[in-house]
Amino acid sequence: MRPEVNAARRRPLGLIALLAVLLALLTVPAGPLTGAHAAACGTANAAQGRTATASSTENGSFAAANAVDGNTGTRWSSAFGDPQWIQVDLGGSQTVCEVVLGWEAAYAKAYQIQLSANGTDWTTVASTATGAGGTETRAVSGTGRYLRVYGTTRATGYGYSLWELAVHTTDGGTGPVIPGGGDLGPNVLVFDPSTPGIQARLDQVFQQQESAQFGTGRYALLFKPGTYNNINANIGFYTSIAGLGLSPDDTTFNGDVTVDAGWFNGNATQNFWRSAENLALNPVNGTDRWAVAQAAPFRRMHVKGGLNLAPNGYGWASGGYIADSKIDGTVGPYSQQQWYTRDSSVGGWTNGVWNMVFSGVQGAPAQSFPNPPYTTLDTTPVSREKPFLYLDGNDYKVFVPAKRTNARGTSWGNGAPQGSSIPLSQFYVVKPGATAATINAALAQGLNLLFTPGIYHIDQTIDVNRANTVVLGLGLATIIPDNGVTAMKVADVDGVKLAGFLIDAGAVNSQVLLQVGPQGAAADHAANPTTVQDVFIRIGGAGPGRATTSMEVNSDDTVIDHTWIWRADHGAGVGWDTNPADYGLRVNGDDVLATGLFVEHFKKYDVQWSGERGRTIFFQNEIAYDAPNQAAIQNGATKGWAAYKVDDSVNSHEAWGLGSYCNFTTDPTIRMDHGFEVPVKSGIKMHDVLVVSLGGMGQYDHVINGTGAATSGTSTTPSTVVSFP
């Protein structure tokens, strides 16, 4: 950070100068353009709202995107060193005729303007060693999709700093055809404290969604910063509620955000597919209720009181996940069978049933598995919080939190969160009816994706090929691949963020539903990993669905942060041969980390791990209920396919807090040799592992390989292994 005492010297541009810069950027300046060249050069700024990246930033307030946002009050500023660059993806091949640079006081004395077709191989189309700062207009002639300003000599001791970078093209350029930004569609409901009838509208959505487990409704309930009184937001299926501030404390409810299980006679084990995010709550009776099962994240929340994770009456519950949240009071899981809490702060924790796992949680109970069943890691090795939509004044932006290593506590409790903001203009706002071809064209133009709540049938794979692309869903937006295509593929590139959507298998078998990195991927992404967060996969339930593998991770260093990969055991289109799926998650990449991994009911391995140095913190699993007999799940000489399999070729793997449960409803005499299967090597370490027979419907002979006592009887008592080998 530059010393603030020098602020006046650093920023001599006053209001008049800023207006001059703005005028320069919005018009074609006089100067080097003459004759036919001037006539052919368009006046539109092809860089505005496009995706920009840079060699460095001075800090999180001076992102590259600021130089192409059309706002002369924001700027990109680099680190203090040579060389530095900023580049912009123009969204398609463009014939560039002019570049306008609006420098701050820290300008470039020597720089080049370069063009590239692929973002790798660059051609210099203009250069100078006598840059004067201020507003510089450079006539250029060249074609490319990417434009880069490459600074080699700074004029000051600071970095390079641009208020705005404008690019003008000829009429013959291909030009972007898909606009970014726009409204959020009909299923995003935005409230402010003065909105009339808030409670009635919330109640209306809840009544529609309360029991619509496999319905078609999708909703996002968004609240502008401010204080809301007397609110009780009951959250049903496919409903997300979130604040629109940069911090949870920007949006406060004097009231509750509630999930209960009245619709299912007090049983919360099917309270799936909903979320709460980025709100502060003052619960009416001092304790908020969030009685959920899988796929129901509670992220970036501040509960100024306690949190009850059980339904009214303490019926069955099978959740769940908390991240980046602060609960001032005590968390009471009560009947919750398992739970994972990450990078948070709690005032206390009352009990555990089978498997309670904590990493990076201030106030977490001490390690004590299996009695009480607490697995506690002081920090989380690698985490990057989920991107989220927020309001900056009247402008929607998506905040992308920074990666943290060895994290502990929330990302937002000590001042402004670290990360970067992307204006909505750099997103294709996807609405129901959008085609895969249009979605891919938007990605090819350099846009990110914001899926609004809805159901999206696609007839071709969504290809995410650009580094740092954000694909963010609102309201559990649902992607259904038709004709057996893969729903989404991510290239072997840095920093892609996938978050907040559901992939629902189609009626024709897909070999893979989500592929992160192509097979054979080998690039190092340790500094900027791809993250997969609150991305859920379903095979059957809403109708027949088929897939061979649900999620395949080939890219090294990927972080899977909360997923539920589910072959349906109830609903429509369910049966051993009706919704077949062999594998839940297959990991081939090295150094992959899973935090909050829920995978259930696959016909072969629920998780198969082939990459080196993999790590899992929390795993919840149920073996497929509907196996017709012992022979149907025979794996060679082994009875049953392990829930979690580490391949024999792997030399290093470590996991904490894992549970597998069997409930063979068709044939209760089925036995599993074990729930977990790993090679016996010094680099393989498994901590706090359990298997459970649910009411005696099938049994396990061991926990891991041949280690651990067999389950028996109908008492639903776990068999545990504290460490292996």
PDB file of C-alpha atoms in Angstrom, residues 425-690:
ATOM      1  CA  SER A 425     -21.455  -6.414 -16.981  1.00  0.00           C
ATOM      2  CA  GLN A 426     -18.774  -9.113 -17.199  1.00  0.00           C
ATOM      3  CA  PHE A 427     -21.358 -11.874 -16.723  1.00  0.00           C
ATOM      4  CA  TYR A 428     -23.775 -13.397 -19.152  1.00  0.00           C
ATOM      5  CA  VAL A 429     -26.935 -13.424 -17.034  1.00  0.00           C
ATOM      6  CA  VAL A 430     -28.412 -16.780 -18.026  1.00  0.00           C
ATOM      7  CA  LYS A 431     -32.204 -17.011 -17.927  1.00  0.00           C
ATOM      8  CA  PRO A 432     -34.571 -19.922 -18.596  1.00  0.00           C
ATOM      9  CA  GLY A 433     -34.747 -20.626 -22.298  1.00  0.00           C
ATOM     10  CA  ALA A 434     -31.053 -19.921 -22.921  1.00  0.00           C
ATOM     11  CA  THR A 435     -29.404 -22.514 -25.146  1.00  0.00           C
ATOM     12  CA  ALA A 436     -26.078 -24.238 -24.633  1.00  0.00           C
ATOM     13  CA  ALA A 437     -24.862 -22.648 -27.865  1.00  0.00           C
ATOM     14  CA  THR A 438     -25.539 -19.167 -26.505  1.00  0.00           C
ATOM     15  CA  ILE A 439     -23.970 -20.020 -23.158  1.00  0.00           C
ATOM     16  CA  ASN A 440     -20.832 -21.281 -24.902  1.00  0.00           C
ATOM     17  CA  ALA A 441     -20.704 -18.236 -27.161  1.00  0.00           C
ATOM     18  CA  ALA A 442     -20.826 -16.018 -24.075  1.00  0.00           C
ATOM     19  CA  LEU A 443     -17.975 -17.981 -22.506  1.00  0.00           C
ATOM     20  CA  ALA A 444     -15.992 -17.711 -25.745  1.00  0.00           C
ATOM     21  CA  GLN A 445     -16.457 -13.940 -25.629  1.00  0.00           C
ATOM     22  CA  GLY A 446     -14.806 -13.887 -22.214  1.00  0.00           C
ATOM     23  CA  LEU A 447     -17.961 -13.498 -20.133  1.00  0.00           C
ATOM     24  CA  ASN A 448     -18.545 -15.260 -16.835  1.00  0.00           C
ATOM     25  CA  LEU A 449     -21.888 -16.993 -16.189  1.00  0.00           C
ATOM     26  CA  LEU A 450     -24.591 -16.095 -13.673  1.00  0.00           C
ATOM     27  CA  PHE A 451     -27.403 -18.658 -13.860  1.00  0.00           C
ATOM     28  CA  THR A 452     -30.644 -17.171 -12.572  1.00  0.00           C
ATOM     29  CA  PRO A 453     -33.090 -19.542 -10.841  1.00  0.00           C
ATOM     30  CA  GLY A 454     -34.554 -21.966 -13.360  1.00  0.00           C
ATOM     31  CA  ILE A 455     -34.138 -25.284 -15.147  1.00  0.00           C
ATOM     32  CA  TYR A 456     -31.810 -25.417 -18.164  1.00  0.00           C
ATOM     33  CA  HIS A 457     -31.910 -28.259 -20.680  1.00  0.00           C
ATOM     34  CA  ILE A 458     -28.703 -28.340 -22.717  1.00  0.00           C
ATOM     35  CA  ASP A 459     -27.954 -30.309 -25.864  1.00  0.00           C
ATOM     36  CA  GLN A 460     -24.213 -29.708 -25.866  1.00  0.00           C
ATOM     37  CA  THR A 461     -21.521 -29.524 -23.198  1.00  0.00           C
ATOM     38  CA  ILE A 462     -20.929 -26.203 -21.476  1.00  0.00           C
ATOM     39  CA  ASP A 463     -17.188 -25.665 -22.044  1.00  0.00           C
ATOM     40  CA  VAL A 464     -15.369 -23.505 -19.501  1.00  0.00           C
ATOM     41  CA  ASN A 465     -11.988 -22.929 -21.121  1.00  0.00           C
ATOM     42  CA  ARG A 466     -10.748 -19.603 -19.755  1.00  0.00           C
ATOM     43  CA  ALA A 467      -8.754 -19.216 -16.552  1.00  0.00           C
ATOM     44  CA  ASN A 468     -10.526 -17.486 -13.639  1.00  0.00           C
ATOM     45  CA  THR A 469     -14.006 -17.923 -15.126  1.00  0.00           C
ATOM     46  CA  VAL A 470     -16.809 -17.719 -12.553  1.00  0.00           C
ATOM     47  CA  VAL A 471     -19.903 -19.897 -13.037  1.00  0.00           C
ATOM     48  CA  LEU A 472     -22.348 -18.940 -10.294  1.00  0.00           C
ATOM     49  CA  GLY A 473     -25.898 -20.168  -9.815  1.00  0.00           C
ATOM     50  CA  LEU A 474     -28.729 -18.499  -7.917  1.00  0.00           C
ATOM     51  CA  GLY A 475     -31.669 -20.349  -6.382  1.00  0.00           C
ATOM     52  CA  LEU A 476     -30.285 -23.832  -7.108  1.00  0.00           C
ATOM     53  CA  ALA A 477     -30.327 -23.245 -10.874  1.00  0.00           C
ATOM     54  CA  THR A 478     -30.529 -26.701 -12.442  1.00  0.00           C
ATOM     55  CA  ILE A 479     -28.707 -27.945 -15.550  1.00  0.00           C
ATOM     56  CA  ILE A 480     -30.063 -31.064 -17.290  1.00  0.00           C
ATOM     57  CA  PRO A 481     -27.936 -32.597 -20.084  1.00  0.00           C
ATOM     58  CA  ASP A 482     -29.987 -34.049 -22.923  1.00  0.00           C
ATOM     59  CA  ASN A 483     -28.943 -36.775 -25.354  1.00  0.00           C
ATOM     60  CA  GLY A 484     -26.185 -38.130 -23.111  1.00  0.00           C
ATOM     61  CA  VAL A 485     -23.827 -35.130 -23.270  1.00  0.00           C
ATOM     62  CA  THR A 486     -21.535 -34.119 -20.408  1.00  0.00           C
ATOM     63  CA  ALA A 487     -23.192 -31.197 -18.666  1.00  0.00           C
ATOM     64  CA  MET A 488     -20.013 -29.190 -18.059  1.00  0.00           C
ATOM     65  CA  LYS A 489     -16.299 -29.503 -18.738  1.00  0.00           C
ATOM     66  CA  VAL A 490     -13.567 -27.296 -17.311  1.00  0.00           C
ATOM     67  CA  ALA A 491     -10.224 -26.958 -19.103  1.00  0.00           C
ATOM     68  CA  ASP A 492      -6.915 -27.499 -17.294  1.00  0.00           C
ATOM     69  CA  VAL A 493      -6.588 -23.810 -16.427  1.00  0.00           C
ATOM     70  CA  ASP A 494      -6.127 -21.755 -13.272  1.00  0.00           C
ATOM     71  CA  GLY A 495      -8.742 -20.450 -10.923  1.00  0.00           C
ATOM     72  CA  VAL A 496     -12.135 -21.461 -12.326  1.00  0.00           C
ATOM     73  CA  LYS A 497     -14.907 -21.041  -9.735  1.00  0.00           C
ATOM     74  CA  LEU A 498     -17.999 -23.247  -9.996  1.00  0.00           C
ATOM     75  CA  ALA A 499     -20.628 -22.532  -7.356  1.00  0.00           C
ATOM     76  CA  GLY A 500     -24.272 -22.773  -6.422  1.00  0.00           C
ATOM     77  CA  PHE A 501     -25.974 -25.001  -9.006  1.00  0.00           C
ATOM     78  CA  LEU A 502     -27.448 -28.467  -9.440  1.00  0.00           C
ATOM     79  CA  ILE A 503     -26.711 -30.874 -12.288  1.00  0.00           C
ATOM     80  CA  ASP A 504     -29.607 -33.292 -12.822  1.00  0.00           C
ATOM     81  CA  ALA A 505     -28.851 -36.337 -15.012  1.00  0.00           C
ATOM     82  CA  GLY A 506     -30.898 -36.709 -18.171  1.00  0.00           C
ATOM     83  CA  ALA A 507     -32.809 -39.750 -19.362  1.00  0.00           C
ATOM     84  CA  VAL A 508     -30.016 -40.754 -21.788  1.00  0.00           C
ATOM     85  CA  ASN A 509     -26.829 -41.950 -20.081  1.00  0.00           C
ATOM     86  CA  SER A 510     -23.994 -39.409 -19.745  1.00  0.00           C
ATOM     87  CA  GLN A 511     -20.525 -40.889 -19.347  1.00  0.00           C
ATOM     88  CA  VAL A 512     -19.632 -37.974 -17.054  1.00  0.00           C
ATOM     89  CA  LEU A 513     -21.853 -35.185 -15.746  1.00  0.00           C
ATOM     90  CA  LEU A 514     -19.146 -32.760 -14.521  1.00  0.00           C
ATOM     91  CA  GLN A 515     -15.524 -33.020 -15.627  1.00  0.00           C
ATOM     92  CA  VAL A 516     -12.907 -30.742 -14.037  1.00  0.00           C
ATOM     93  CA  GLY A 517      -9.883 -30.894 -16.296  1.00  0.00           C
ATOM     94  CA  PRO A 518      -9.473 -33.280 -19.236  1.00  0.00           C
ATOM     95  CA  GLN A 519      -8.076 -36.752 -18.697  1.00  0.00           C
ATOM     96  CA  GLY A 520      -4.295 -36.516 -18.431  1.00  0.00           C
ATOM     97  CA  ALA A 521      -4.368 -32.958 -17.046  1.00  0.00           C
ATOM     98  CA  ALA A 522      -1.023 -32.131 -15.461  1.00  0.00           C
ATOM     99  CA  ALA A 523      -0.692 -28.341 -14.987  1.00  0.00           C
ATOM    100  CA  ASP A 524       0.205 -27.001 -11.540  1.00  0.00           C
ATOM    101  CA  HIS A 525      -2.608 -24.896 -10.063  1.00  0.00           C
ATOM    102  CA  ALA A 526      -1.398 -24.688  -6.458  1.00  0.00           C
ATOM    103  CA  ALA A 527      -1.269 -20.880  -6.490  1.00  0.00           C
ATOM    104  CA  ASN A 528      -4.737 -20.512  -8.017  1.00  0.00           C
ATOM    105  CA  PRO A 529      -6.814 -23.710  -7.825  1.00  0.00           C
ATOM    106  CA  THR A 530     -10.174 -24.409  -9.377  1.00  0.00           C
ATOM    107  CA  THR A 531     -12.919 -24.561  -6.739  1.00  0.00           C
ATOM    108  CA  VAL A 532     -16.191 -26.516  -6.839  1.00  0.00           C
ATOM    109  CA  GLN A 533     -18.565 -25.191  -4.142  1.00  0.00           C
ATOM    110  CA  ASP A 534     -22.196 -26.016  -3.432  1.00  0.00           C
ATOM    111  CA  VAL A 535     -22.335 -27.858  -6.753  1.00  0.00           C
ATOM    112  CA  PHE A 536     -24.755 -30.753  -6.373  1.00  0.00           C
ATOM    113  CA  ILE A 537     -25.373 -33.698  -8.682  1.00  0.00           C
ATOM    114  CA  ARG A 538     -28.510 -35.834  -8.814  1.00  0.00           C
ATOM    115  CA  ILE A 539     -29.319 -39.009 -10.740  1.00  0.00           C
ATOM    116  CA  GLY A 540     -33.058 -39.729 -10.657  1.00  0.00           C
ATOM    117  CA  GLY A 541     -35.698 -38.486  -8.238  1.00  0.00           C
ATOM    118  CA  ALA A 542     -37.209 -35.857 -10.496  1.00  0.00           C
ATOM    119  CA  GLY A 543     -37.537 -38.503 -13.227  1.00  0.00           C
ATOM    120  CA  PRO A 544     -35.303 -41.199 -14.730  1.00  0.00           C
ATOM    121  CA  GLY A 545     -31.654 -40.174 -14.912  1.00  0.00           C
ATOM    122  CA  ARG A 546     -28.550 -42.066 -15.969  1.00  0.00           C
ATOM    123  CA  ALA A 547     -24.814 -41.464 -15.686  1.00  0.00           C
ATOM    124  CA  THR A 548     -21.704 -43.620 -15.501  1.00  0.00           C
ATOM    125  CA  THR A 549     -19.643 -41.147 -13.451  1.00  0.00           C
ATOM    126  CA  SER A 550     -21.126 -38.110 -11.756  1.00  0.00           C
ATOM    127  CA  MET A 551     -18.049 -35.959 -11.123  1.00  0.00           C
ATOM    128  CA  GLU A 552     -14.542 -36.529 -12.458  1.00  0.00           C
ATOM    129  CA  VAL A 553     -11.687 -34.352 -11.216  1.00  0.00           C
ATOM    130  CA  ASN A 554      -8.515 -34.492 -13.308  1.00  0.00           C
ATOM    131  CA  SER A 555      -6.983 -31.064 -12.639  1.00  0.00           C
ATOM    132  CA  ASP A 556      -4.336 -30.931  -9.933  1.00  0.00           C
ATOM    133  CA  ASP A 557      -4.946 -28.860  -6.777  1.00  0.00           C
ATOM    134  CA  THR A 558      -8.732 -28.659  -7.226  1.00  0.00           C
ATOM    135  CA  VAL A 559     -10.679 -27.808  -4.058  1.00  0.00           C
ATOM    136  CA  ILE A 560     -14.092 -29.484  -3.728  1.00  0.00           C
ATOM    137  CA  ASP A 561     -15.819 -27.488  -1.001  1.00  0.00           C
ATOM    138  CA  HIS A 562     -19.213 -28.958  -0.178  1.00  0.00           C
ATOM    139  CA  THR A 563     -20.914 -31.189  -2.668  1.00  0.00           C
ATOM    140  CA  TRP A 564     -23.731 -33.732  -2.476  1.00  0.00           C
ATOM    141  CA  ILE A 565     -23.526 -36.306  -5.243  1.00  0.00           C
ATOM    142  CA  TRP A 566     -26.688 -38.414  -5.030  1.00  0.00           C
ATOM    143  CA  ARG A 567     -28.110 -41.348  -6.867  1.00  0.00           C
ATOM    144  CA  ALA A 568     -31.725 -41.011  -5.780  1.00  0.00           C
ATOM    145  CA  ASP A 569     -33.265 -43.597  -3.455  1.00  0.00           C
ATOM    146  CA  HIS A 570     -36.755 -42.042  -3.590  1.00  0.00           C
ATOM    147  CA  GLY A 571     -38.856 -39.916  -5.902  1.00  0.00           C
ATOM    148  CA  ALA A 572     -39.724 -40.624  -9.535  1.00  0.00           C
ATOM    149  CA  GLY A 573     -37.550 -42.671 -11.873  1.00  0.00           C
ATOM    150  CA  VAL A 574     -35.867 -44.679  -9.112  1.00  0.00           C
ATOM    151  CA  GLY A 575     -34.761 -48.311  -9.241  1.00  0.00           C
ATOM    152  CA  TRP A 576     -31.651 -50.473  -9.541  1.00  0.00           C
ATOM    153  CA  ASP A 577     -31.933 -50.464 -13.335  1.00  0.00           C
ATOM    154  CA  THR A 578     -34.027 -47.295 -13.715  1.00  0.00           C
ATOM    155  CA  ASN A 579     -31.503 -44.679 -12.532  1.00  0.00           C
ATOM    156  CA  PRO A 580     -28.178 -46.512 -12.848  1.00  0.00           C
ATOM    157  CA  ALA A 581     -24.932 -44.755 -11.949  1.00  0.00           C
ATOM    158  CA  ASP A 582     -21.678 -46.549 -11.196  1.00  0.00           C
ATOM    159  CA  TYR A 583     -19.460 -43.899  -9.630  1.00  0.00           C
ATOM    160  CA  GLY A 584     -20.106 -40.759  -7.605  1.00  0.00           C
ATOM    161  CA  LEU A 585     -16.715 -38.967  -7.510  1.00  0.00           C
ATOM    162  CA  ARG A 586     -13.541 -40.090  -9.281  1.00  0.00           C
ATOM    163  CA  VAL A 587     -10.374 -38.128  -8.521  1.00  0.00           C
ATOM    164  CA  ASN A 588      -7.411 -38.521 -10.855  1.00  0.00           C
ATOM    165  CA  GLY A 589      -5.686 -35.199 -10.201  1.00  0.00           C
ATOM    166  CA  ASP A 590      -2.926 -34.777  -7.647  1.00  0.00           C
ATOM    167  CA  ASP A 591      -3.140 -32.598  -4.523  1.00  0.00           C
ATOM    168  CA  VAL A 592      -6.935 -32.433  -4.609  1.00  0.00           C
ATOM    169  CA  LEU A 593      -8.661 -31.379  -1.376  1.00  0.00           C
ATOM    170  CA  ALA A 594     -12.282 -32.163  -0.475  1.00  0.00           C
ATOM    171  CA  THR A 595     -13.890 -30.306   2.421  1.00  0.00           C
ATOM    172  CA  GLY A 596     -17.449 -31.425   3.095  1.00  0.00           C
ATOM    173  CA  LEU A 597     -17.925 -34.440   0.818  1.00  0.00           C
ATOM    174  CA  PHE A 598     -21.361 -36.093   0.710  1.00  0.00           C
ATOM    175  CA  VAL A 599     -21.753 -38.970  -1.789  1.00  0.00           C
ATOM    176  CA  GLU A 600     -24.525 -41.570  -1.702  1.00  0.00           C
ATOM    177  CA  HIS A 601     -26.051 -44.704  -3.250  1.00  0.00           C
ATOM    178  CA  PHE A 602     -23.835 -45.518  -6.251  1.00  0.00           C
ATOM    179  CA  LYS A 603     -23.698 -49.019  -7.701  1.00  0.00           C
ATOM    180  CA  LYS A 604     -19.906 -49.301  -7.511  1.00  0.00           C
ATOM    181  CA  TYR A 605     -17.468 -46.936  -5.722  1.00  0.00           C
ATOM    182  CA  ASP A 606     -19.102 -43.845  -4.290  1.00  0.00           C
ATOM    183  CA  VAL A 607     -15.621 -42.262  -4.211  1.00  0.00           C
ATOM    184  CA  GLN A 608     -12.611 -43.613  -6.095  1.00  0.00           C
ATOM    185  CA  TRP A 609      -9.353 -41.720  -5.547  1.00  0.00           C
ATOM    186  CA  SER A 610      -6.435 -42.290  -7.915  1.00  0.00           C
ATOM    187  CA  GLY A 611      -4.469 -39.037  -7.548  1.00  0.00           C
ATOM    188  CA  GLU A 612      -1.527 -38.538  -5.209  1.00  0.00           C
ATOM    189  CA  ARG A 613      -1.561 -36.485  -2.011  1.00  0.00           C
ATOM    190  CA  GLY A 614      -5.332 -36.247  -1.875  1.00  0.00           C
ATOM    191  CA  ARG A 615      -7.020 -35.061   1.311  1.00  0.00           C
ATOM    192  CA  THR A 616     -10.596 -35.241   2.552  1.00  0.00           C
ATOM    193  CA  ILE A 617     -11.997 -33.469   5.604  1.00  0.00           C
ATOM    194  CA  PHE A 618     -15.442 -34.947   6.350  1.00  0.00           C
ATOM    195  CA  PHE A 619     -17.122 -37.629   4.274  1.00  0.00           C
ATOM    196  CA  GLN A 620     -20.738 -38.792   4.601  1.00  0.00           C
ATOM    197  CA  ASN A 621     -22.035 -41.767   2.688  1.00  0.00           C
ATOM    198  CA  GLU A 622     -24.914 -44.206   2.385  1.00  0.00           C
ATOM    199  CA  ILE A 623     -24.418 -47.360   0.331  1.00  0.00           C
ATOM    200  CA  ALA A 624     -27.080 -47.946  -2.346  1.00  0.00           C
ATOM    201  CA  TYR A 625     -30.288 -49.015  -0.599  1.00  0.00           C
ATOM    202  CA  ASP A 626     -31.774 -50.877  -3.525  1.00  0.00           C
ATOM    203  CA  ALA A 627     -29.212 -53.576  -4.319  1.00  0.00           C
ATOM    204  CA  PRO A 628     -31.430 -56.593  -5.105  1.00  0.00           C
ATOM    205  CA  ASN A 629     -29.111 -59.219  -3.595  1.00  0.00           C
ATOM    206  CA  GLN A 630     -25.548 -59.996  -2.535  1.00  0.00           C
ATOM    207  CA  ALA A 631     -24.480 -60.971  -6.055  1.00  0.00           C
ATOM    208  CA  ALA A 632     -25.498 -57.571  -7.450  1.00  0.00           C
ATOM    209  CA  ILE A 633     -22.776 -55.817  -5.458  1.00  0.00           C
ATOM    210  CA  GLN A 634     -20.080 -58.481  -5.541  1.00  0.00           C
ATOM    211  CA  ASN A 635     -16.707 -56.881  -6.433  1.00  0.00           C
ATOM    212  CA  GLY A 636     -14.627 -59.864  -7.514  1.00  0.00           C
ATOM    213  CA  ALA A 637     -13.732 -61.709  -4.316  1.00  0.00           C
ATOM    214  CA  THR A 638     -14.846 -58.747  -2.183  1.00  0.00           C
ATOM    215  CA  LYS A 639     -18.352 -58.445  -0.772  1.00  0.00           C
ATOM    216  CA  GLY A 640     -19.547 -55.007  -1.826  1.00  0.00           C
ATOM    217  CA  TRP A 641     -17.878 -51.986  -3.381  1.00  0.00           C
ATOM    218  CA  ALA A 642     -16.247 -49.745  -0.768  1.00  0.00           C
ATOM    219  CA  ALA A 643     -17.829 -46.357  -0.169  1.00  0.00           C
ATOM    220  CA  TYR A 644     -14.372 -44.732  -0.318  1.00  0.00           C
ATOM    221  CA  LYS A 645     -11.635 -46.438  -2.326  1.00  0.00           C
ATOM    222  CA  VAL A 646      -8.032 -45.253  -2.566  1.00  0.00           C
ATOM    223  CA  ASP A 647      -6.357 -47.048  -5.460  1.00  0.00           C
ATOM    224  CA  ASP A 648      -3.514 -49.447  -4.773  1.00  0.00           C
ATOM    225  CA  SER A 649      -1.123 -47.332  -6.862  1.00  0.00           C
ATOM    226  CA  VAL A 650      -1.504 -44.308  -4.563  1.00  0.00           C
ATOM    227  CA  ASN A 651       1.358 -43.654  -2.123  1.00  0.00           C
ATOM    228  CA  SER A 652       0.078 -40.623  -0.203  1.00  0.00           C
ATOM    229  CA  HIS A 653      -3.453 -39.856   0.980  1.00  0.00           C
ATOM    230  CA  GLU A 654      -4.989 -38.532   4.199  1.00  0.00           C
ATOM    231  CA  ALA A 655      -8.568 -38.170   5.409  1.00  0.00           C
ATOM    232  CA  TRP A 656     -10.390 -37.147   8.592  1.00  0.00           C
ATOM    233  CA  GLY A 657     -13.918 -37.769   9.860  1.00  0.00           C
ATOM    234  CA  LEU A 658     -15.491 -40.312   7.504  1.00  0.00           C
ATOM    235  CA  GLY A 659     -18.721 -42.276   7.861  1.00  0.00           C
ATOM    236  CA  SER A 660     -20.497 -44.881   5.734  1.00  0.00           C
ATOM    237  CA  TYR A 661     -23.958 -46.319   6.477  1.00  0.00           C
ATOM    238  CA  CYS A 662     -25.823 -49.266   4.989  1.00  0.00           C
ATOM    239  CA  ASN A 663     -29.585 -49.699   4.714  1.00  0.00           C
ATOM    240  CA  PHE A 664     -30.280 -52.547   2.289  1.00  0.00           C
ATOM    241  CA  THR A 665     -34.035 -52.215   2.064  1.00  0.00           C
ATOM    242  CA  THR A 666     -34.518 -54.848  -0.652  1.00  0.00           C
ATOM    243  CA  ASP A 667     -32.323 -57.553   0.898  1.00  0.00           C
ATOM    244  CA  PRO A 668     -31.342 -56.944   4.547  1.00  0.00           C
ATOM    245  CA  THR A 669     -29.070 -60.027   4.526  1.00  0.00           C
ATOM    246  CA  ILE A 670     -26.462 -58.290   2.326  1.00  0.00           C
ATOM    247  CA  ARG A 671     -23.020 -57.888   3.918  1.00  0.00           C
ATOM    248  CA  MET A 672     -20.151 -55.551   3.062  1.00  0.00           C
ATOM    249  CA  ASP A 673     -16.549 -56.614   3.668  1.00  0.00           C
ATOM    250  CA  HIS A 674     -15.771 -53.008   4.646  1.00  0.00           C
ATOM    251  CA  GLY A 675     -16.831 -49.407   4.107  1.00  0.00           C
ATOM    252  CA  PHE A 676     -13.332 -48.140   3.266  1.00  0.00           C
ATOM    253  CA  GLU A 677     -10.549 -49.685   1.196  1.00  0.00           C
ATOM    254  CA  VAL A 678      -7.028 -48.227   1.046  1.00  0.00           C
ATOM    255  CA  PRO A 679      -3.506 -49.478   0.364  1.00  0.00           C
ATOM    256  CA  VAL A 680      -1.439 -50.201   3.470  1.00  0.00           C
ATOM    257  CA  LYS A 681       1.445 -47.770   3.066  1.00  0.00           C
ATOM    258  CA  SER A 682       3.167 -45.298   5.369  1.00  0.00           C
ATOM    259  CA  GLY A 683       1.833 -42.355   3.359  1.00  0.00           C
ATOM    260  CA  ILE A 684      -1.820 -43.448   3.690  1.00  0.00           C
ATOM    261  CA  LYS A 685      -3.415 -42.094   6.877  1.00  0.00           C
ATOM    262  CA  MET A 686      -7.087 -42.346   7.792  1.00  0.00           C
ATOM    263  CA  HIS A 687      -8.421 -40.677  10.942  1.00  0.00           C
ATOM    264  CA  ASP A 688     -11.742 -41.086  12.784  1.00  0.00           C
ATOM    265  CA  VAL A 689     -13.639 -43.502  10.555  1.00  0.00           C
ATOM    266  CA  LEU A 690     -16.955 -45.253  11.222  1.00  0.00           C
TER     267      LEU A 690
END
